[in-house]
mmCIF file with all atom_site columns, C-alpha atoms and ligand atoms in Angstrom:
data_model
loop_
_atom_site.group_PDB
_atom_site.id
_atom_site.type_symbol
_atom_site.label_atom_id
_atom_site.label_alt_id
_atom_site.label_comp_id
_atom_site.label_asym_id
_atom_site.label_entity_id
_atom_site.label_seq_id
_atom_site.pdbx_PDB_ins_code
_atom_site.Cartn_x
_atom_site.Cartn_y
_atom_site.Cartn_z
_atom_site.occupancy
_atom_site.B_iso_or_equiv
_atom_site.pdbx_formal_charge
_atom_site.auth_seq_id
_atom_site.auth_comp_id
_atom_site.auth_asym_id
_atom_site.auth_atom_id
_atom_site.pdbx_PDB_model_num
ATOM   1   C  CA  . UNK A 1 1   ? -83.441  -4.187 -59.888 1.00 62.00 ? 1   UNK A CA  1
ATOM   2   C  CA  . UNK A 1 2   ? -84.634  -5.777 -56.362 1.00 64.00 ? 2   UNK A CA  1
ATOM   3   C  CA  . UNK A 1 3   ? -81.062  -5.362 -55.537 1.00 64.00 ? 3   UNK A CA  1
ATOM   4   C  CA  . UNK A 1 4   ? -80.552  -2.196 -56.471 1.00 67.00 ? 4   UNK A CA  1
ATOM   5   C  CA  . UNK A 1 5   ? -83.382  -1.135 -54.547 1.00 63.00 ? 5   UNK A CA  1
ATOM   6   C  CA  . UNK A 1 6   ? -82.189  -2.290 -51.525 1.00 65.00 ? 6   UNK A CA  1
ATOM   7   C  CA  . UNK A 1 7   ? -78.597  -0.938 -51.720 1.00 64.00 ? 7   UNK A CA  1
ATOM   8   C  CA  . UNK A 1 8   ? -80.132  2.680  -52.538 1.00 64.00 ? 8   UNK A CA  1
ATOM   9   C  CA  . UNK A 1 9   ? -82.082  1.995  -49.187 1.00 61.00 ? 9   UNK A CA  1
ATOM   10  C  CA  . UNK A 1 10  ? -79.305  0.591  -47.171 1.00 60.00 ? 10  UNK A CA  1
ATOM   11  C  CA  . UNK A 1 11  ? -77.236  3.973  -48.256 1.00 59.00 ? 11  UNK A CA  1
ATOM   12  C  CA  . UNK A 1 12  ? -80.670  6.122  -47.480 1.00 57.00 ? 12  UNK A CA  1
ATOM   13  C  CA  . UNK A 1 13  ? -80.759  4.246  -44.004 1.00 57.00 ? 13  UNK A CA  1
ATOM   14  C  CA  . UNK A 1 14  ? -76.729  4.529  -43.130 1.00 55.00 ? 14  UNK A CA  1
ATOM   15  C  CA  . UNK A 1 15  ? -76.874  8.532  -44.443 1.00 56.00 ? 15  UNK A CA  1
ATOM   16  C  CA  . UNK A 1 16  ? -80.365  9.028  -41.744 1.00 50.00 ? 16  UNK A CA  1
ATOM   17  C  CA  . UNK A 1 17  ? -78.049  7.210  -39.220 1.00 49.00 ? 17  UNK A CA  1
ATOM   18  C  CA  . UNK A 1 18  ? -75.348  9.878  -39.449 1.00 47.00 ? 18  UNK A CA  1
ATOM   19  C  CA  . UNK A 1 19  ? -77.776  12.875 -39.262 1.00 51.00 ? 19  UNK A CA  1
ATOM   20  C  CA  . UNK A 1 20  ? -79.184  13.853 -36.168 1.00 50.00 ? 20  UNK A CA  1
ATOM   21  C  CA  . UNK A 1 21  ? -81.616  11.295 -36.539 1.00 75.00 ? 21  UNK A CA  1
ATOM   22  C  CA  . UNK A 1 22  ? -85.099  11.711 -37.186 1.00 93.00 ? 22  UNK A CA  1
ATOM   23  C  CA  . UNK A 1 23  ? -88.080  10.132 -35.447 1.00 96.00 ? 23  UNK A CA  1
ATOM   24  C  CA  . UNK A 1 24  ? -90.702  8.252  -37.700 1.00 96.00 ? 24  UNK A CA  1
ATOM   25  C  CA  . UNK A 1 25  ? -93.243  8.437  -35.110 1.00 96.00 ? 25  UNK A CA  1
ATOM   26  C  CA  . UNK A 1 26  ? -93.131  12.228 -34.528 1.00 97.00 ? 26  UNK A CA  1
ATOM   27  C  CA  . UNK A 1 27  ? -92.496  12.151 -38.063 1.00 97.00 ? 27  UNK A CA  1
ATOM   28  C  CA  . UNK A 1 28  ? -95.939  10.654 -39.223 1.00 97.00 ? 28  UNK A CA  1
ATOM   29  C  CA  . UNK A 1 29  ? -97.550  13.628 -37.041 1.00 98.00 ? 29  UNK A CA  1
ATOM   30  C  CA  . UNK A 1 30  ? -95.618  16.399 -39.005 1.00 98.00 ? 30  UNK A CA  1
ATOM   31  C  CA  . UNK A 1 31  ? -97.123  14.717 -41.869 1.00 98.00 ? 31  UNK A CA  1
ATOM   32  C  CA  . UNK A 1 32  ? -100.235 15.979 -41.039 1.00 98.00 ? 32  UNK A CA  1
ATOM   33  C  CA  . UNK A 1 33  ? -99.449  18.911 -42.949 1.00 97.00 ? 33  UNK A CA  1
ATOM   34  C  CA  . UNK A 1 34  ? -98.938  17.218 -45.869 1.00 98.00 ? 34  UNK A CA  1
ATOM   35  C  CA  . UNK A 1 35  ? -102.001 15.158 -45.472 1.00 97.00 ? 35  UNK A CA  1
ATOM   36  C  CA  . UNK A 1 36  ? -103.946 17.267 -47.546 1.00 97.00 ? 36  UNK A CA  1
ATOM   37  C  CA  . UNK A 1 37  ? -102.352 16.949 -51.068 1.00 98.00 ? 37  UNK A CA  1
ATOM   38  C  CA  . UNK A 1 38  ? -100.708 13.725 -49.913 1.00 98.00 ? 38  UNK A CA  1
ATOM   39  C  CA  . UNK A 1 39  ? -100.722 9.877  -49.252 1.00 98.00 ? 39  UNK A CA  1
ATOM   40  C  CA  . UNK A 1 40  ? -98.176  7.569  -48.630 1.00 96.00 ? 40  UNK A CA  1
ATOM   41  C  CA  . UNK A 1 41  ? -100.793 4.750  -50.364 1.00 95.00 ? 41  UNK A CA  1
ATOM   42  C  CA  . UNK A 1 42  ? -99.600  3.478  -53.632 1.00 95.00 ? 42  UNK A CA  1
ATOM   43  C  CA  . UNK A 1 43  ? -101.783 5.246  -56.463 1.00 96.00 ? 43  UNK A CA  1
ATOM   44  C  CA  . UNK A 1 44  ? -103.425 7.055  -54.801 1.00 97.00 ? 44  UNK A CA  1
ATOM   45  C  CA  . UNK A 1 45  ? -103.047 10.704 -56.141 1.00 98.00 ? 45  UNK A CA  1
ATOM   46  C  CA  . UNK A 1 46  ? -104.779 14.129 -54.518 1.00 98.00 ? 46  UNK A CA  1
ATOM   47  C  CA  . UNK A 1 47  ? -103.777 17.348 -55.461 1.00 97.00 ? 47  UNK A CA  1
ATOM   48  C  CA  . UNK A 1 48  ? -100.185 16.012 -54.926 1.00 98.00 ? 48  UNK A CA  1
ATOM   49  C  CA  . UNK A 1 49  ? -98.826  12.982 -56.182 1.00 98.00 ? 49  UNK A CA  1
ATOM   50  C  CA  . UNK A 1 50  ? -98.674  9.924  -54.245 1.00 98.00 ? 50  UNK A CA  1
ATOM   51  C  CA  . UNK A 1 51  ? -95.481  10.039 -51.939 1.00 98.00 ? 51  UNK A CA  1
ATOM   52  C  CA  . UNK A 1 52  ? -96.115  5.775  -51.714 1.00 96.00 ? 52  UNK A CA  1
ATOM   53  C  CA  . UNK A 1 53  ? -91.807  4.316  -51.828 1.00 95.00 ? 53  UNK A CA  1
ATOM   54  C  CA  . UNK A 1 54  ? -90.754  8.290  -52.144 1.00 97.00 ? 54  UNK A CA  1
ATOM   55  C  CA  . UNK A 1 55  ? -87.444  7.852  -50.878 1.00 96.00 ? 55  UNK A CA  1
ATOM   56  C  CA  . UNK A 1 56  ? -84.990  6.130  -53.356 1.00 95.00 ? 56  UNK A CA  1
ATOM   57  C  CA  . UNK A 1 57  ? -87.064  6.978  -56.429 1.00 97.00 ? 57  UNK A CA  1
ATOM   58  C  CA  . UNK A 1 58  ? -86.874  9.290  -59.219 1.00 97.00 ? 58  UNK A CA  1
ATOM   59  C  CA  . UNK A 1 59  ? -88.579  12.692 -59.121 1.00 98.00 ? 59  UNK A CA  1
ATOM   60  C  CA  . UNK A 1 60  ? -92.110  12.937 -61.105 1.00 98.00 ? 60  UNK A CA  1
ATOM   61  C  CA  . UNK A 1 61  ? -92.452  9.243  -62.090 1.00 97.00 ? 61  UNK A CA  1
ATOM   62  C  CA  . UNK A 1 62  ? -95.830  8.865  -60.451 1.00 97.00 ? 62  UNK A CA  1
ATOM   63  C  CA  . UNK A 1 63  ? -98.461  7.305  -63.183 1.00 94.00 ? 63  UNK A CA  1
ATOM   64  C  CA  . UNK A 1 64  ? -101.354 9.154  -63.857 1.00 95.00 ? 64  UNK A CA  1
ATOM   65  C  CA  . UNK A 1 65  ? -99.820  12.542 -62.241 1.00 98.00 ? 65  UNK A CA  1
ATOM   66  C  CA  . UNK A 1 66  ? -100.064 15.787 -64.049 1.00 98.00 ? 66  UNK A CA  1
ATOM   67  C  CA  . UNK A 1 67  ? -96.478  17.428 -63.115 1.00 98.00 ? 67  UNK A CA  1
ATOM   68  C  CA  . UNK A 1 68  ? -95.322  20.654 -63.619 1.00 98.00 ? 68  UNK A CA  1
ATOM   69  C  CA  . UNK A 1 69  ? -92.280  20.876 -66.419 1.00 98.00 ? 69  UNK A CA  1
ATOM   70  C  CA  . UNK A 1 70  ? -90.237  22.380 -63.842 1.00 98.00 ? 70  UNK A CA  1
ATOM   71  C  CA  . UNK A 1 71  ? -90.553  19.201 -61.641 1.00 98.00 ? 71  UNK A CA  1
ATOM   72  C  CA  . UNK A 1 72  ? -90.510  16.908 -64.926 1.00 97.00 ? 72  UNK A CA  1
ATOM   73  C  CA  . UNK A 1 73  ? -87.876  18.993 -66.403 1.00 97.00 ? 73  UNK A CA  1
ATOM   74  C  CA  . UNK A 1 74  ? -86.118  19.220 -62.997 1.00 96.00 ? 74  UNK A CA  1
ATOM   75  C  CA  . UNK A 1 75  ? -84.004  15.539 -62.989 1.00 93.00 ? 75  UNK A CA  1
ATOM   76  C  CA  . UNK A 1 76  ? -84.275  14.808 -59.188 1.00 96.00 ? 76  UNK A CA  1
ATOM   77  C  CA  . UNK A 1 77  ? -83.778  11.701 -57.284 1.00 97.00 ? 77  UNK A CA  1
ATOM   78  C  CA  . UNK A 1 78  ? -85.433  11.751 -53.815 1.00 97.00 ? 78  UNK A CA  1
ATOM   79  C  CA  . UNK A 1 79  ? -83.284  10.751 -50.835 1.00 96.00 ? 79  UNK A CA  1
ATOM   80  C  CA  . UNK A 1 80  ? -82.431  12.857 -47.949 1.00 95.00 ? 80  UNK A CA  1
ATOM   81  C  CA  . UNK A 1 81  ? -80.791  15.711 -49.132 1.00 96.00 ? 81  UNK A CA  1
ATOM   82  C  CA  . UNK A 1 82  ? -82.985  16.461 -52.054 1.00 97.00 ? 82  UNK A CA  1
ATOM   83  C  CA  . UNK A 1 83  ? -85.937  16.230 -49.879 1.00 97.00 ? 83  UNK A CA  1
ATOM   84  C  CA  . UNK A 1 84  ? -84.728  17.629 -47.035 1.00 96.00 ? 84  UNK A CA  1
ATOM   85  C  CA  . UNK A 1 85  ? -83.675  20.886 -49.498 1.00 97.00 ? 85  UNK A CA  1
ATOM   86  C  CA  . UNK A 1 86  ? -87.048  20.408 -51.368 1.00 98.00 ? 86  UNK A CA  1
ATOM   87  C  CA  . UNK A 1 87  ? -89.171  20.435 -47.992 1.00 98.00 ? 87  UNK A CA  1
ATOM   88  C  CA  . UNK A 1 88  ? -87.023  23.404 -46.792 1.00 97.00 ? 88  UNK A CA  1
ATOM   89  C  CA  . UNK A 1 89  ? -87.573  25.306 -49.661 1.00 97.00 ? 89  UNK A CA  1
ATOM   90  C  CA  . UNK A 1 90  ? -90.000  23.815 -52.122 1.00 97.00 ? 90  UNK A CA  1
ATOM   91  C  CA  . UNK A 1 91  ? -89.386  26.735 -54.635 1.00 97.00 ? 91  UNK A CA  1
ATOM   92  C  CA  . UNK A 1 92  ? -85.685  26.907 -53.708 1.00 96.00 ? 92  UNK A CA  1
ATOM   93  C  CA  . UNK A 1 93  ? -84.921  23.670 -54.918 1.00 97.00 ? 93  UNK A CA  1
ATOM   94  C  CA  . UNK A 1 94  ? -87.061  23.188 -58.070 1.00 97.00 ? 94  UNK A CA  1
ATOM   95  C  CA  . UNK A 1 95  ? -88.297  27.097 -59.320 1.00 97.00 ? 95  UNK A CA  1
ATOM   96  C  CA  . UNK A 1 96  ? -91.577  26.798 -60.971 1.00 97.00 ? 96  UNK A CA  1
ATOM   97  C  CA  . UNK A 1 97  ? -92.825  23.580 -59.427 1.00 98.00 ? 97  UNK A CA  1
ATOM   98  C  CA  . UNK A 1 98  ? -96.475  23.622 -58.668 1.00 97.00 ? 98  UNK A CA  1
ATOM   99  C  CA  . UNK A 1 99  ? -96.653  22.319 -54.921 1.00 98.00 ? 99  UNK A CA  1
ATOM   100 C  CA  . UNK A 1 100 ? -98.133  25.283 -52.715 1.00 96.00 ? 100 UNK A CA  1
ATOM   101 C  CA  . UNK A 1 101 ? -96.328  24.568 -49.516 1.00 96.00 ? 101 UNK A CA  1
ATOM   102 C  CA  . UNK A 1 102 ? -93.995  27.199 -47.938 1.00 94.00 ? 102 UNK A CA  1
ATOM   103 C  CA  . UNK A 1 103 ? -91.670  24.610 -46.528 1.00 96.00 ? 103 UNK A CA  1
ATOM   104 C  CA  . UNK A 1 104 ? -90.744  23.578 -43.158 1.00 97.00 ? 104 UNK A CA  1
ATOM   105 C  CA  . UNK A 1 105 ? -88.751  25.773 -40.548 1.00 95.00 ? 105 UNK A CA  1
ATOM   106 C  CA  . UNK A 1 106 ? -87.304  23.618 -38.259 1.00 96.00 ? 106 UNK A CA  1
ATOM   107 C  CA  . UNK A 1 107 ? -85.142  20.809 -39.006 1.00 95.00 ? 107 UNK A CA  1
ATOM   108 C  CA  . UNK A 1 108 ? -86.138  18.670 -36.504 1.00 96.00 ? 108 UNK A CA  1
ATOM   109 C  CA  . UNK A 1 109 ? -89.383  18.575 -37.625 1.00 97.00 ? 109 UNK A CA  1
ATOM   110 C  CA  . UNK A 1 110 ? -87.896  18.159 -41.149 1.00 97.00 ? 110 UNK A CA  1
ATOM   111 C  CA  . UNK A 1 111 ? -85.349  15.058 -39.829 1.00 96.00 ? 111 UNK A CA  1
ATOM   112 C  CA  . UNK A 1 112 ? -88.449  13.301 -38.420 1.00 97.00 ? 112 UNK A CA  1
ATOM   113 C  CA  . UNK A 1 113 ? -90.948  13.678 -41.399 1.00 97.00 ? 113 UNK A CA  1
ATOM   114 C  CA  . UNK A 1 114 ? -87.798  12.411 -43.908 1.00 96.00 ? 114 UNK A CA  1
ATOM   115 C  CA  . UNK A 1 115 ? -87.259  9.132  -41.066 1.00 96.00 ? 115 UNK A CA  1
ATOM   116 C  CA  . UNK A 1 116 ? -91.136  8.613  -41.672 1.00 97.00 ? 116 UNK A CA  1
ATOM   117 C  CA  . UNK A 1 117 ? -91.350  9.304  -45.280 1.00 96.00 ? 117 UNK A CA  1
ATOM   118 C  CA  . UNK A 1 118 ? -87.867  6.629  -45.335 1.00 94.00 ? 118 UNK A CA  1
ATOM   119 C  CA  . UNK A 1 119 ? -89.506  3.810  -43.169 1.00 93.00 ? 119 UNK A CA  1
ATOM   120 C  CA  . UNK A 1 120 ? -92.965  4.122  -45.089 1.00 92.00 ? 120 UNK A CA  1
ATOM   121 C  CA  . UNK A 1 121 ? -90.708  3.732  -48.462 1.00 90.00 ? 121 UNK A CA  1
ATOM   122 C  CA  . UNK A 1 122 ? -89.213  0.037  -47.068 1.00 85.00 ? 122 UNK A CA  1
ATOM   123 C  CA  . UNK A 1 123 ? -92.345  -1.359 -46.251 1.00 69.00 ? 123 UNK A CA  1
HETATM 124 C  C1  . LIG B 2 .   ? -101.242 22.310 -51.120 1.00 86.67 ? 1   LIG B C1  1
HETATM 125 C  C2  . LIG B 2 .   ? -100.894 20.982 -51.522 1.00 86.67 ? 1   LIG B C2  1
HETATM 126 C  C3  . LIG B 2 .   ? -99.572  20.376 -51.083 1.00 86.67 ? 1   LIG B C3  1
HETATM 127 C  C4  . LIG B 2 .   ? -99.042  20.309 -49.811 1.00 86.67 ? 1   LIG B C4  1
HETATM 128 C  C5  . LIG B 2 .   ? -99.601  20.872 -48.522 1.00 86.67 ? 1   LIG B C5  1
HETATM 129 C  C6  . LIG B 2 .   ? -97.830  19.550 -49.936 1.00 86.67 ? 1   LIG B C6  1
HETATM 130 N  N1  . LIG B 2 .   ? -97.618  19.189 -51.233 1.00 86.67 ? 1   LIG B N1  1
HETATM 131 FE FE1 . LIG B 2 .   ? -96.052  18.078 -51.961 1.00 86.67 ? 1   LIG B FE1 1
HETATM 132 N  N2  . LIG B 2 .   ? -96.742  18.330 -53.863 1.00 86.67 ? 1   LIG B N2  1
HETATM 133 C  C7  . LIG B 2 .   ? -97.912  18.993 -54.209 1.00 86.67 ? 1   LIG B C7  1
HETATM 134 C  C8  . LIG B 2 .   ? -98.011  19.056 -55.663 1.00 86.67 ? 1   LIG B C8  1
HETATM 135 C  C9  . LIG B 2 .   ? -99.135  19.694 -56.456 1.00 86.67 ? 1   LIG B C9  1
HETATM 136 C  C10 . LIG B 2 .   ? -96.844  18.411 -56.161 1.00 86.67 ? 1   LIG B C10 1
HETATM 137 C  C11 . LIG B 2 .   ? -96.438  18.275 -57.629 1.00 86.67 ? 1   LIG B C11 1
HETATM 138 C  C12 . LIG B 2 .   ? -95.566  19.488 -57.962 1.00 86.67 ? 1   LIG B C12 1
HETATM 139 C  C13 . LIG B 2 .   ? -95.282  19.699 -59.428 1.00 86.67 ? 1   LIG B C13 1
HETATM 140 O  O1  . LIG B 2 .   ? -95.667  18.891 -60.284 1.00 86.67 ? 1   LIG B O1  1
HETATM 141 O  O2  . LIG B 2 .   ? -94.653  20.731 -59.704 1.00 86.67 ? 1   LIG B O2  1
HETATM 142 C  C14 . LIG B 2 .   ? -96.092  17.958 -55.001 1.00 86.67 ? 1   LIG B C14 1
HETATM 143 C  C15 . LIG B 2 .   ? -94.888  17.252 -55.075 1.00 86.67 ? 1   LIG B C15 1
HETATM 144 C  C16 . LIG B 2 .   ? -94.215  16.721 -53.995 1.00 86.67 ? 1   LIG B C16 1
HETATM 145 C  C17 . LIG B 2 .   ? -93.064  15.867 -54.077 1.00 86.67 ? 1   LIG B C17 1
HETATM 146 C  C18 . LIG B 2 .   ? -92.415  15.350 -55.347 1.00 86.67 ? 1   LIG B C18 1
HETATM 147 C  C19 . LIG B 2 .   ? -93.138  14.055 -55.733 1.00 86.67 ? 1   LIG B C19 1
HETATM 148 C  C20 . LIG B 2 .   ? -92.622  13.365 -56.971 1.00 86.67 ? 1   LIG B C20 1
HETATM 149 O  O3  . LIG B 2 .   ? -93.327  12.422 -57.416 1.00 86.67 ? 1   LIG B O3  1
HETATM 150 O  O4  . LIG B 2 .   ? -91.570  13.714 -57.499 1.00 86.67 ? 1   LIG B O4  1
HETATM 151 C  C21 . LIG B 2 .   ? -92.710  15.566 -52.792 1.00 86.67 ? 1   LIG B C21 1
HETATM 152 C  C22 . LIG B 2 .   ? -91.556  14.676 -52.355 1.00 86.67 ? 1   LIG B C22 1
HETATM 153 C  C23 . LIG B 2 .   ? -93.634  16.239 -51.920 1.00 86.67 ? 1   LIG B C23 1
HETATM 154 N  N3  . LIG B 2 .   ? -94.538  16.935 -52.680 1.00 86.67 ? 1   LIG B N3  1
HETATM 155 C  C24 . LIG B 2 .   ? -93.605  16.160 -50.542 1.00 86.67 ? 1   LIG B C24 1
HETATM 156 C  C25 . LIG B 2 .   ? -94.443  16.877 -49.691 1.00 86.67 ? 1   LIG B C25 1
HETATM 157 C  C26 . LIG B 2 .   ? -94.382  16.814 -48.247 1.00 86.67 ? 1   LIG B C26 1
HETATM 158 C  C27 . LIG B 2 .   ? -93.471  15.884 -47.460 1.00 86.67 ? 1   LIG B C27 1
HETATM 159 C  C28 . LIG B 2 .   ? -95.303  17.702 -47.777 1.00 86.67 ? 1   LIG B C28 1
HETATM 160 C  C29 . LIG B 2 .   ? -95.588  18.090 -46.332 1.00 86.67 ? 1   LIG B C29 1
HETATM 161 C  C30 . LIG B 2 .   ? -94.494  18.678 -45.603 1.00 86.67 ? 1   LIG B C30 1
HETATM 162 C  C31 . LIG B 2 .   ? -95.972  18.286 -48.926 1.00 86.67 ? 1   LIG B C31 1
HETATM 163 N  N4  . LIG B 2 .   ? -95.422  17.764 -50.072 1.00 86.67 ? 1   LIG B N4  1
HETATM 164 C  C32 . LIG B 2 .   ? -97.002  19.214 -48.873 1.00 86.67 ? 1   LIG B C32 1
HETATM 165 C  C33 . LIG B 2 .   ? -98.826  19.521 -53.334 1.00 86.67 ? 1   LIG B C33 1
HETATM 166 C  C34 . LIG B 2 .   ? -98.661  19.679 -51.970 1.00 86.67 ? 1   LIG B C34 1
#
């Protein structure tokens, strides 16, 4: 499982690489806007689920989180294109979920929250 793990986040890490890559440290500032329905601290739910190890892992598997069906029903794994759609176009991606967040316009902004959200998930 370990391994697994880690090859999922060696491919997450060599598929950043080849995007215009994103900037973890501008990228924790864009995640200001997430800040209030979200943590990156494991269990620790607000009016989103904790995004604690995000990257790699299934969609709606947080304990103790009350998804939507859409989102349950919706068979995602996160990486960087699912998010990057999802973050785009939260409805887009997943119609009926329950996360009241527009999305984000521009991609850098997008590239750099997805490098954060990626280095907080190999701590
Ligand atoms: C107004 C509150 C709110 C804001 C702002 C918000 N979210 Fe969410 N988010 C939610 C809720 C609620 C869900 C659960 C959706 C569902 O169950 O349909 C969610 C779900 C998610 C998921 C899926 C989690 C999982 O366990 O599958 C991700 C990833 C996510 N949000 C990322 C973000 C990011 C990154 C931002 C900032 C750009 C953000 N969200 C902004 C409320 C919010």
């Amino acid at each position: 499982m370990k391994l697994m793990i880690a090859g999922a986040l060696v491919l997450i890490t060599l598929s950043t690489a080849a995007m215009a890559e994103g900037d973890a440290k501008a990228g924790k500032k864009v995640f200001n806007k997430c800040k209030a329905c979200h943590t990156v601290k494991e269990g620790k739910n607000k009016v989103g689920p904790t995004l604690f190890r995000i990257v790699g892992a299934r969609a709606a598997q947080v304990d103790g989180f009350k998804y939507s069906d859409a989102l349950l029903d919706a068979e995602l794994t996160w990486n960087v294109e699912t998010l990057k759609a999802f973050l785009t176009k939260p409805k887009e991606l997943v119609p009926g979920n329950k996360m009241s967040f527009a999305g984000l316009k521009k991609e850098q902004q997008i590239d750099d929250l997805i490098a954060y959200l990626v280095a907080e998930s190999e701590e």
